[in-house]
CSV table of C-alpha atoms in Angstrom, one decimal:
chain,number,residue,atom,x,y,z
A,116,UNK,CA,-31.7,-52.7,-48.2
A,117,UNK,CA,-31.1,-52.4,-44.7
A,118,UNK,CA,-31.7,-56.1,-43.2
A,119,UNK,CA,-34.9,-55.6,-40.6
A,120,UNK,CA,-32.3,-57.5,-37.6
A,121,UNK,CA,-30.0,-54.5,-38.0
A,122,UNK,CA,-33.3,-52.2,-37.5
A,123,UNK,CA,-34.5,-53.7,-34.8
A,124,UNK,CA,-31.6,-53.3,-32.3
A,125,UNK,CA,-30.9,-49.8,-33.7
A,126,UNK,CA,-32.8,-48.2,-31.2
A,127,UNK,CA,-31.5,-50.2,-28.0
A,128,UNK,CA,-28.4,-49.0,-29.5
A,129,UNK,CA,-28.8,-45.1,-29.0
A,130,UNK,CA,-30.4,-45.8,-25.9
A,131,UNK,CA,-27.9,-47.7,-24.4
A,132,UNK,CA,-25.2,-44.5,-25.7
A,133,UNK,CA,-27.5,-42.0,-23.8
A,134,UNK,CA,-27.6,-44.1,-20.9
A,135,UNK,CA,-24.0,-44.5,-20.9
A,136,UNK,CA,-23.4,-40.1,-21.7
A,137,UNK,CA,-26.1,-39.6,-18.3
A,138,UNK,CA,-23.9,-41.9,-15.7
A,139,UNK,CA,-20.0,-41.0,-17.0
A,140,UNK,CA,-18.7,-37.6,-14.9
A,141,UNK,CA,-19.5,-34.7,-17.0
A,142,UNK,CA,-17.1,-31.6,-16.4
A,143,UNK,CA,-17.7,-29.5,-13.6
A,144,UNK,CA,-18.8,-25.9,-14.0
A,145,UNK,CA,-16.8,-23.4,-12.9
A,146,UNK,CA,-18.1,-21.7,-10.0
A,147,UNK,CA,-18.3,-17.8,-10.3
A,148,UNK,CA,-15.8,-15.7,-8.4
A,149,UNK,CA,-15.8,-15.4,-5.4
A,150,UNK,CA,-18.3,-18.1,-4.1
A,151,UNK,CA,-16.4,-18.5,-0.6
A,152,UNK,CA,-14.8,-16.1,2.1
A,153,UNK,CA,-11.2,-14.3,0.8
A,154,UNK,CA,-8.9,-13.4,3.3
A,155,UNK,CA,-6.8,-9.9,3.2
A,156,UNK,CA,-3.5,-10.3,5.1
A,157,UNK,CA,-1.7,-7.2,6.9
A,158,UNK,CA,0.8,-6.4,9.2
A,159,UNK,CA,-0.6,-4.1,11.1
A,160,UNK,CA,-3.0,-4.4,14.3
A,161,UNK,CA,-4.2,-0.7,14.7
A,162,UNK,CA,-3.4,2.8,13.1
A,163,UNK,CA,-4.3,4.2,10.1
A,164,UNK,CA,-3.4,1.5,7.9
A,165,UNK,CA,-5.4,-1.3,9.7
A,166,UNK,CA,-8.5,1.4,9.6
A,167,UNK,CA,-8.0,2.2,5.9
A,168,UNK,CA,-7.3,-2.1,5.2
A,169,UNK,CA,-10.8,-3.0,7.4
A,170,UNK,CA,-12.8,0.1,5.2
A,171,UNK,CA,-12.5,-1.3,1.7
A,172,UNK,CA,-12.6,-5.1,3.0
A,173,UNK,CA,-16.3,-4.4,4.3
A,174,UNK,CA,-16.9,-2.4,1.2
A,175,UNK,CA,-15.6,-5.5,-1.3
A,176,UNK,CA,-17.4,-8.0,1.2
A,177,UNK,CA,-20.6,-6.1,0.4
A,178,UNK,CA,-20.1,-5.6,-3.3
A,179,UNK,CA,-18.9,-9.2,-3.9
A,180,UNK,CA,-21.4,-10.6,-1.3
A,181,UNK,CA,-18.8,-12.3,0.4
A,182,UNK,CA,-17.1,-12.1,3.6
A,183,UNK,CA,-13.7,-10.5,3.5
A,184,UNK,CA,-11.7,-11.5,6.7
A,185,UNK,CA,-8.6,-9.3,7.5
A,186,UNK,CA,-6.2,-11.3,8.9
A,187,UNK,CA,-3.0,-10.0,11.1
A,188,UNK,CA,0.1,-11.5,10.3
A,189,UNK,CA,3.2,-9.6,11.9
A,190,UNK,CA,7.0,-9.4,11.5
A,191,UNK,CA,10.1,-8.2,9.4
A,192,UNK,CA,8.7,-4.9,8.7
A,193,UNK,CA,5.7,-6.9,6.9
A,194,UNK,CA,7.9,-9.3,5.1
A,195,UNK,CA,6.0,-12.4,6.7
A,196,UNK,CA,2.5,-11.1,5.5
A,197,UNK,CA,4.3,-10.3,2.1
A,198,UNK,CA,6.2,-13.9,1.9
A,199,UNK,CA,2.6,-15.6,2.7
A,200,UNK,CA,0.4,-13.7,-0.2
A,201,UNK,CA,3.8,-15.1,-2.6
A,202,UNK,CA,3.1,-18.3,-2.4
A,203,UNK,CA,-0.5,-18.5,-1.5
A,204,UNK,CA,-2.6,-20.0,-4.3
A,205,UNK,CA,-3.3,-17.9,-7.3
A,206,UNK,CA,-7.1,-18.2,-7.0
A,207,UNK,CA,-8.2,-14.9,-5.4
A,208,UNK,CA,-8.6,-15.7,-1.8
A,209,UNK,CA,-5.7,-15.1,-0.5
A,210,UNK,CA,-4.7,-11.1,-0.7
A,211,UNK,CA,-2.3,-9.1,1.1
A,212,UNK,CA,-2.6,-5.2,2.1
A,213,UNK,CA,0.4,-3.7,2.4
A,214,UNK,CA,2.1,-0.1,2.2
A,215,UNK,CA,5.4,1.5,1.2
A,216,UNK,CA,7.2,-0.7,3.2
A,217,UNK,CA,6.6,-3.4,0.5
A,218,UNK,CA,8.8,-1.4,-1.9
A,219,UNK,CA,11.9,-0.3,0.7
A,220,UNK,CA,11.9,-3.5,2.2
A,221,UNK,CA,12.7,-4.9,-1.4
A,222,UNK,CA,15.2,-1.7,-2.2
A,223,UNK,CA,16.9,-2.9,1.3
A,224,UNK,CA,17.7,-6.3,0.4
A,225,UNK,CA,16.8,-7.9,-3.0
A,226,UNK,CA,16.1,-11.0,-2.4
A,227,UNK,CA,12.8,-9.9,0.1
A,228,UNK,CA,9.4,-10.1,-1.9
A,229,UNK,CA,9.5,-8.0,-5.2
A,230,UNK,CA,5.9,-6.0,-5.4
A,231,UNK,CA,6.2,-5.9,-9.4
A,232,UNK,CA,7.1,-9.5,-9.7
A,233,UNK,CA,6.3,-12.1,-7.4
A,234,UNK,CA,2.8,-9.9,-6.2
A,235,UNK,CA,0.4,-8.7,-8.6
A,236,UNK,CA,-0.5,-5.4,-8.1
A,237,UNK,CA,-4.7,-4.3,-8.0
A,238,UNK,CA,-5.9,-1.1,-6.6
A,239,UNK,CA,-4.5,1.6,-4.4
A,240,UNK,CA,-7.0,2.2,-1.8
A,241,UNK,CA,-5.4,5.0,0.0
A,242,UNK,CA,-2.8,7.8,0.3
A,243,UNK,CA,-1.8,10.9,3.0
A,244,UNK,CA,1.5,12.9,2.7
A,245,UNK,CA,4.4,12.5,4.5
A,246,UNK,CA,4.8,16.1,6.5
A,247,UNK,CA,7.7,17.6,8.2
A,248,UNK,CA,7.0,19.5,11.4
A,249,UNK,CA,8.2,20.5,14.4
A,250,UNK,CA,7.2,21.9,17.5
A,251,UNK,CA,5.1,24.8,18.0
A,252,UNK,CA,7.3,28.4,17.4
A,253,UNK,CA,10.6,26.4,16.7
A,254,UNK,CA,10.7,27.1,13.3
A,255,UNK,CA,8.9,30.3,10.9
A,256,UNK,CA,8.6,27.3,7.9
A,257,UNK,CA,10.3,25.2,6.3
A,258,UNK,CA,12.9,27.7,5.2
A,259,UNK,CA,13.9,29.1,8.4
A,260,UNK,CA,14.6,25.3,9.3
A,261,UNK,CA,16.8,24.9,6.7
A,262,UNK,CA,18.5,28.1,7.3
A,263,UNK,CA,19.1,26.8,11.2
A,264,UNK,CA,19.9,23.0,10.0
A,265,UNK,CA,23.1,25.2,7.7
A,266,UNK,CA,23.8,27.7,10.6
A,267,UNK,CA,23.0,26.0,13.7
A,268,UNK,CA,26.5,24.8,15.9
A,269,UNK,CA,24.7,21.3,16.6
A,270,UNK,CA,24.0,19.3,14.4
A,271,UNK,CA,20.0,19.1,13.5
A,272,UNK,CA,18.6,15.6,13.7
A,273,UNK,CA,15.3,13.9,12.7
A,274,UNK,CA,12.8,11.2,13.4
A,275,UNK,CA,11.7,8.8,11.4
A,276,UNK,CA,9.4,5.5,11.9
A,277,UNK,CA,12.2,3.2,11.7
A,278,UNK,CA,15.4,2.6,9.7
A,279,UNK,CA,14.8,1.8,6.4
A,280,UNK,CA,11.5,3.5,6.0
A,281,UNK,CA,10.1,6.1,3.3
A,282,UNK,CA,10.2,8.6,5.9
A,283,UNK,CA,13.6,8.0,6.6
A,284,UNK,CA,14.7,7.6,2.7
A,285,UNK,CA,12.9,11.3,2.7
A,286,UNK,CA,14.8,12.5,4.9
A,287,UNK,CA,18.1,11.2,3.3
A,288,UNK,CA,16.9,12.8,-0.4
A,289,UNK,CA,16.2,16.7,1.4
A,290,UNK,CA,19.4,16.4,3.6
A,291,UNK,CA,21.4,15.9,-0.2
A,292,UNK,CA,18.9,18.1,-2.1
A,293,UNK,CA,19.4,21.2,0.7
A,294,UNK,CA,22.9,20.8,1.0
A,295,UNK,CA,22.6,20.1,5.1
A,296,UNK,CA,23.3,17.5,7.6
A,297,UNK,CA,21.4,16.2,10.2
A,298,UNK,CA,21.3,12.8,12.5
A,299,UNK,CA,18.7,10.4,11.8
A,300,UNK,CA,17.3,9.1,14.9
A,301,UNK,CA,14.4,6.0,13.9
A,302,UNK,CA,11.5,4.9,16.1
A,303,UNK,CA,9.7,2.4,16.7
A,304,UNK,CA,6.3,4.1,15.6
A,305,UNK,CA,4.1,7.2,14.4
A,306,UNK,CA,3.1,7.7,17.7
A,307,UNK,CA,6.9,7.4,19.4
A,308,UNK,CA,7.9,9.8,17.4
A,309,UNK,CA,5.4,12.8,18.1
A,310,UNK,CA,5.9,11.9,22.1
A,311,UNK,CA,10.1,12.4,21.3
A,312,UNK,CA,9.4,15.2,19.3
A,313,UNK,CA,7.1,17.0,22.0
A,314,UNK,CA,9.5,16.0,24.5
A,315,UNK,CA,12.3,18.3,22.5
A,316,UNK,CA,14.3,15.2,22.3
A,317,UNK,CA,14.8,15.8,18.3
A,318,UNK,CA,14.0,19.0,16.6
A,319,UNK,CA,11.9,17.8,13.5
A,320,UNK,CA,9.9,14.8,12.7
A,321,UNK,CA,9.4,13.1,8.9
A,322,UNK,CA,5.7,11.6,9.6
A,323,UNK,CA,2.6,10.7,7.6
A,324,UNK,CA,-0.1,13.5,7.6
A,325,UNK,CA,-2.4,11.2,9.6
A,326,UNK,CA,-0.5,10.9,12.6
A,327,UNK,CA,0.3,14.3,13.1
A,328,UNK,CA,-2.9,16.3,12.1
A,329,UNK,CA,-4.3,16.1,15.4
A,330,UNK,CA,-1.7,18.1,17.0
A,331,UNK,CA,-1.0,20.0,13.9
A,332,UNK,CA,-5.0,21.2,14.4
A,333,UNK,CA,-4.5,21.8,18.5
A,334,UNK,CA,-1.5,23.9,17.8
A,335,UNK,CA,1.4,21.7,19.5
A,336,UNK,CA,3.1,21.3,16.1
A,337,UNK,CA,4.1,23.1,13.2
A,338,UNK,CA,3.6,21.9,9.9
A,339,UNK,CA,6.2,23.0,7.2
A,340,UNK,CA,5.7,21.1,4.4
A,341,UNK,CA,3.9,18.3,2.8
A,342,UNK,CA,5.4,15.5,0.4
A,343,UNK,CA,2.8,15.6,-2.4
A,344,UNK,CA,3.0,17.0,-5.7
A,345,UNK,CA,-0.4,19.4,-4.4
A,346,UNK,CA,-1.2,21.1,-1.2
A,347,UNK,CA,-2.9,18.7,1.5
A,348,UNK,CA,-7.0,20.0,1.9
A,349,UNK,CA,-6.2,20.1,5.2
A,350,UNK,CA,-3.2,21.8,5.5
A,351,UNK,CA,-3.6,24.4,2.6
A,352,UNK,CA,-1.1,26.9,3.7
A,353,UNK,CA,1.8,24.6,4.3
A,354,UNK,CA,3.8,24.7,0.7
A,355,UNK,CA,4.9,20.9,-0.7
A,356,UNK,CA,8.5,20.3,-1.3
A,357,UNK,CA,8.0,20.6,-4.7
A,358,UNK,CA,7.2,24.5,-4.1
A,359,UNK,CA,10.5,24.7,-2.7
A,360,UNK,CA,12.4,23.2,-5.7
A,361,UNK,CA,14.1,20.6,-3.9
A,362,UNK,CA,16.3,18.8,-7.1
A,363,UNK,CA,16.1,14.6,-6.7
A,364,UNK,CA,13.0,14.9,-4.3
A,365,UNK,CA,10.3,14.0,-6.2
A,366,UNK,CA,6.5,13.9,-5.3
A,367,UNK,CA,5.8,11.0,-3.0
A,368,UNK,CA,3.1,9.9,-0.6
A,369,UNK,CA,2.4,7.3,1.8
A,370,UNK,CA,-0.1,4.1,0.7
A,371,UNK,CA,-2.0,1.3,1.6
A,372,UNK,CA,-2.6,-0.9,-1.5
A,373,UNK,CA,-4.1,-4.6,-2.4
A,374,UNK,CA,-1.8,-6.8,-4.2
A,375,UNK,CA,-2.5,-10.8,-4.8
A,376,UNK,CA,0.1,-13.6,-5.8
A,377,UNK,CA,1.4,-13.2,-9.0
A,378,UNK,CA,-0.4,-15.1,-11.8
A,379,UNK,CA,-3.6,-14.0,-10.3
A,380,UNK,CA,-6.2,-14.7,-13.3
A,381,UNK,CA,-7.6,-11.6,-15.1
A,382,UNK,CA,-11.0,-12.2,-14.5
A,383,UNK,CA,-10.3,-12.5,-11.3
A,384,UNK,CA,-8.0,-9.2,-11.4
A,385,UNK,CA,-10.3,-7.3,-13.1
A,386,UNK,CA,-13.8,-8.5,-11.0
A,387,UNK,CA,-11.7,-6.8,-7.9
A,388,UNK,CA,-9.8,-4.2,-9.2
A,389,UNK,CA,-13.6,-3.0,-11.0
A,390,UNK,CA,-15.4,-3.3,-7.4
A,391,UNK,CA,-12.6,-1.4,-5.5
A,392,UNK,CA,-13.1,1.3,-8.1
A,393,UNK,CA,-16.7,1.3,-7.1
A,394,UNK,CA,-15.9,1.4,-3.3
A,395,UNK,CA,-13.6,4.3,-3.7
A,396,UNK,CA,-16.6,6.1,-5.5
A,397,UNK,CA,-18.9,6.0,-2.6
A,398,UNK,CA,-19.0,9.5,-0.9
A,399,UNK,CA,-19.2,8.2,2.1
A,400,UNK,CA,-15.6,6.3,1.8
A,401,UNK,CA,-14.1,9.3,0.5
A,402,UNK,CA,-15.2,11.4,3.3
A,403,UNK,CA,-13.7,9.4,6.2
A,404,UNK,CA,-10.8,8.9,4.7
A,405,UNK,CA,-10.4,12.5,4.2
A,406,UNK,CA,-11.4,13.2,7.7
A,407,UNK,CA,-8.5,11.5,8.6
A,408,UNK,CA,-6.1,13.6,6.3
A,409,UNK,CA,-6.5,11.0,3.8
A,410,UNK,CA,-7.4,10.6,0.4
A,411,UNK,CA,-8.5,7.8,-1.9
A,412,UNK,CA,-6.0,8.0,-4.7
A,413,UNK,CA,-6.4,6.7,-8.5
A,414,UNK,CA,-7.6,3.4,-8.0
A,415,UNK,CA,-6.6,2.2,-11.9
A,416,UNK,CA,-4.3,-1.1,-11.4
A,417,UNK,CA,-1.8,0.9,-14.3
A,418,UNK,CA,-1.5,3.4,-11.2
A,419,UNK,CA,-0.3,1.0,-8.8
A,420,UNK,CA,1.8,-1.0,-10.8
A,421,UNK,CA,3.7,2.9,-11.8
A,422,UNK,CA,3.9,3.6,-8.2
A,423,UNK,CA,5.5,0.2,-7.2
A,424,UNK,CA,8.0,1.1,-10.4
A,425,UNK,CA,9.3,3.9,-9.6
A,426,UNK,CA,9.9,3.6,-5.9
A,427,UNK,CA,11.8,0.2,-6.5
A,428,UNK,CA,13.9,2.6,-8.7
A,429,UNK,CA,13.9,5.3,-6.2
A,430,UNK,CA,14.7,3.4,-3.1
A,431,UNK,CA,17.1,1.5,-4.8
A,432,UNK,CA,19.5,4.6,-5.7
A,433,UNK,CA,19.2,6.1,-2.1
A,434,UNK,CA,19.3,2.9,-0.7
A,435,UNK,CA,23.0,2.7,-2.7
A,436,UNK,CA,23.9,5.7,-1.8
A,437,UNK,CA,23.4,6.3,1.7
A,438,UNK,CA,24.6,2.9,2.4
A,439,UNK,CA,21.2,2.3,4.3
A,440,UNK,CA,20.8,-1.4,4.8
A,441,UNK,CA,18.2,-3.7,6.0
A,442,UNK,CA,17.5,-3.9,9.7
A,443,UNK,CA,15.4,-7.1,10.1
C-alpha cells in the first residue's frame, strides 16, 4: 500500500511540473513565408529589363501579400547585383533579377558568379529575340546581306551592346557559320546602337526585338531575321536563323529571370516559383509584355536551370574560340 504522506504531496507534485513546462521558453513557431518585405536586386535603372523586373515584382507582392522592393545595384556588367544575391542569406528575401549577361559574364571569366552554382535558379519571367536589321532599303533580307558581307570590298561590320555580350557572341557564331567577316564594333547601349546604325556609321545591328520594334514598325529599319527557334508574332515575315540553316547557331533569346542564393529552401523555392507561374498566367501580363515584342516564356524552374546550362556551355566554346575576354 501506497503510504497516505506519499499521496498527499503527489498532487503539488504535478502541479509544480506544469508550472515549471508554462514558464521555460517553448520553441518558437516558424513564421510562414514571406511574413516581411523581400527585396529583388537588378542592374538596370530603365529599359526593358527594369520594366519586365518591376511587372512580376508587383505581381508576386500581390500574390504573396507582401511588398516586393526592386532595388538598383549597378556595375561590372551586373556582377555587383550578382556577387550581392551570392552571399545574401538563404532565407528568401534577398533575390536578384538578372539576364543573359549572368551567363557570359561567367563564360568570360570563371571565377565571376556561376548562375547554376552559387545562385539558384526559379522562374524565367521573360524573353524577346535578338534581331538583326539594318537600315531601311540596305539590304533585300538576310540573304542579300550575306551575299554583300562575302562580296563587298569593305569589310562589313556590326554593333553590338557591348563586348562580351550575347549579341556580340551571336554575331561571332553567324560570322563562322556564314563563312564571312565582319568588324565588331560594341556600344554602350540598345539605344546607342540604333542612333549609330541610323547614322550609317555601321551597316547592321545585333539587338533585342524590343529595342528595335519601334522603328522596325515606322519603317526606318529592316528586320532580317530573328534568333528564336519560331517566327516573332510581331515580325511574322522575317525568317529565324534557324530557317536559314546556320550550322553551330542554335536557337537563343534574350531573358530576364529570378534567381536566389544557392541553398535557397524548397519551400521557399517552390512557394515562388508556383506564384510566378500564376503571374505569368494573368492575361493581362501576357499582353504587355507582348506589346512590347515580348513574351512570357516557360516559367518551370527545370526551364531555367536548362537555359543557364547550355549557354555556360555555349559561351564557354565561343568565348575560347574567338579569344573574347572579359572587359570589366
Amino acid at each position: 500500500m501506497v503510504p497516505l504522506r506519499l499521496l498527499q504531496t503527489r498532487p503539488h507534485a504535478w502541479v509544480a511540473a506544469a508550472l515549471l513546462a508554462l514558464w521555460l521558453p517553448q520553441p518558437a513557431t516558424a513564421q510562414p513565408y514571406p511574413n516581411r518585405p523581400i527585396k529583388v536586386v537588378m542592374a538596370w535603372s530603365d529599359g526593358f529589363p527594369a520594366n519586365s523586373t518591376r511587372l512580376f515584382a508587383k505581381e508576386l507582392s500581390e500574390r504573396l501579400k507582401q511588398p516586393v522592393v526592386v532595388e538598383i545595384q549597378q556595375g561590372a556588367g551586373g556582377e555587383v547585383a550578382a556577387r550581392h544575391v551570392k552571399n545574401a542569406a538563404h532565407d528568401g528575401y534577398t533575390l536578384l533579377a538578372t539576364g543573359t549577361s549572368v551567363t557570359t559574364s561567367w563564360a568570360l571569366r570563371p571565377g565571376n558568379v556561376d548562375p547554376g552554382v552559387d545562385l539558384r535558379p526559379i522562374a524565367q519571367l521573360v524573353a524577346t529575340p535578338y534581331v538583326i536589321v539594318s537600315r531601311a532599303g540596305a539590304y533585300a533580307d538576310f540573304d542579300k546581306f550575306l551575299e554583300s558581307a562575302r562580296n563587298s570590298r569593305k569589310k562589313l561590320n556590326y554593333a553590338s551592346p557591348g563586348v562580351g555580350s550575347g549579341m556580340h557572341f551571336l554575331g561571332e557564331m553567324i560570322k563562322t557559320s556564314a563563312g564571312i567577316d565582319m568588324v565588331h564594333i560594341p556600344y554602350a547601349s540598345g539605344a546607342r546602337q540604333l542612333q549609330a546604325l541610323l547614322a550609317g556609321d555601321v551597316d547592321i545591328a545585333i539587338i533585342s526585338l524590343v529595342t528595335a520594334l519601334p522603328q522596325i514598325k515606322i519603317g526606318k529599319l529592316d528586320a532580317l531575321a530573328v534568333s528564336t527557334a519560331a517566327r516573332s508574332p510581331e515580325l511574322p515575315a522575317v525568317p529565324t536563323l534557324t530557317e536559314k540553316k546556320l550550322r553551330g547557331v542554335p536557337a537563343i533569346s534574350s531573358w530576364i529571370a529570378l534567381f536566389g542564393p544557392a541553398g535557397l529552401p524548397a519551400d521557399i523555392l517552390d512557394a515562388l516559383s508556383s506564384q510566378i507561374t500564376a503571374a505569368a498566367g494573368n492575361d493581362d501580363v501576357r499582353k504587355l509584355v507582348a506589346s512590347w515584342g515580348a513574351e512570357v516564356p516557360d516559367t518551370r524552374r527545370t526551364s531555367l536551370e536548362h537555359v543557364v546550362q547550355t549557354e555556360k556551355a555555349l559561351w564557354s566554346k565561343v568565348a575560347k574560340e574567338k579569344n573574347i575576354v572579359d572587359p570589366n
